[in-house]
Short mmCIF file of C-alpha atoms in Angstrom, two decimals:
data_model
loop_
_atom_site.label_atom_id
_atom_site.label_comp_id
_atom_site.label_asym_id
_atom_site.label_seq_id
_atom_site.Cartn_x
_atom_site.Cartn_y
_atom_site.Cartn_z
CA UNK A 911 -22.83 -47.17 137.77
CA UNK A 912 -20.53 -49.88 136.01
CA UNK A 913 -20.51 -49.58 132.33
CA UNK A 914 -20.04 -52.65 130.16
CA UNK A 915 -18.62 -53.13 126.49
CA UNK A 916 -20.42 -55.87 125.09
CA UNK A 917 -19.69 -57.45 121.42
CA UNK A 918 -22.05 -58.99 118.88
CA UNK A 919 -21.05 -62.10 116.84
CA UNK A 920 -23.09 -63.19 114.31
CA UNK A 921 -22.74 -67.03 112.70
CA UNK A 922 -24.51 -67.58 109.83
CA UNK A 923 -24.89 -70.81 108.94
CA UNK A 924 -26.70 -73.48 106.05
CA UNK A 925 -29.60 -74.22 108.64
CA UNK A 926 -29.68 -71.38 111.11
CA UNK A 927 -28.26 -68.12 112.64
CA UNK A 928 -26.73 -67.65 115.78
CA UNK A 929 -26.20 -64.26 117.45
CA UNK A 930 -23.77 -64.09 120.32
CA UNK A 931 -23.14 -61.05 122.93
CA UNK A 932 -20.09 -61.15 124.93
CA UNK A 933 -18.76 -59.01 127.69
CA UNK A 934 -15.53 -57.04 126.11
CA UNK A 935 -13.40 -57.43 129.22
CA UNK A 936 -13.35 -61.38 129.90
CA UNK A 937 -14.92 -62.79 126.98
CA UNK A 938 -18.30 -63.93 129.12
CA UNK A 939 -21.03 -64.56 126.91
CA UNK A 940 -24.23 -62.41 127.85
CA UNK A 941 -26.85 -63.50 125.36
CA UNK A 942 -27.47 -65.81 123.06
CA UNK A 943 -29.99 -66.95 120.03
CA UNK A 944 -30.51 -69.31 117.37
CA UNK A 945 -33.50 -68.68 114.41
CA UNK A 946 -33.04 -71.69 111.61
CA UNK A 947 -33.62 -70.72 108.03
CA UNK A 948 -35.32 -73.22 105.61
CA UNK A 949 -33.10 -75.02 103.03
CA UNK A 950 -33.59 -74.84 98.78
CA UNK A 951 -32.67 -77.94 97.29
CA UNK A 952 -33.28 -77.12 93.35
CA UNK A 953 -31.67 -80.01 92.45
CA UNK A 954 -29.34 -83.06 94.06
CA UNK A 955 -26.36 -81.54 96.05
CA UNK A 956 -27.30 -78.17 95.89
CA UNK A 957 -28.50 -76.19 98.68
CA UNK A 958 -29.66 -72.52 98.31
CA UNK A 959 -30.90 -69.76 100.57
CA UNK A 960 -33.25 -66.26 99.36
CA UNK A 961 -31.05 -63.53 100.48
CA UNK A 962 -33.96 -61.41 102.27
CA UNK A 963 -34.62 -64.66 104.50
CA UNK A 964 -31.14 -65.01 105.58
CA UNK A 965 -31.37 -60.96 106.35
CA UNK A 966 -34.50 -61.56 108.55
CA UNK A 967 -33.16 -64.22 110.35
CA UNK A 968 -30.06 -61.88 111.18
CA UNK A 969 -32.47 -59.03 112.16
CA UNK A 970 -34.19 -61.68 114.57
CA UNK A 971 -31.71 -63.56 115.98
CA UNK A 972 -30.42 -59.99 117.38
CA UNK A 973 -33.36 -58.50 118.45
CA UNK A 974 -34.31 -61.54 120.39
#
């Protein structure tokens, strides 16, 4: 049985969140995902996010 080492990398971004596994050893990625959070524009040039949405959108990006 081979065993692996992976590593999770998480982007978070203004418009989405990208999870990322690679293999330890040479770097190969494994997995991938994407999940795009909706932007809050309360007024010109600002942009916010809600805190539990960019959570959720962490939580999915790895589990899918």
């Amino acid at each position: 049985m081979v065993s692996t080492t992976c590593v999770l990398s998480v982007d978070q971004g203004t418009q989405s969140t990208r999870a990322y596994i690679f293999d330890s050893i040479d770097l190969k990625i494994l997995g991938y995902n994407n999940v795009s959070i909706p932007q809050i524009y309360p007024q010109p040039g600002w942009v916010e996010q809600e805190p539990e949405v960019l959570w959720d959108s962490v939580v999915a990006a790895i589990q899918q």
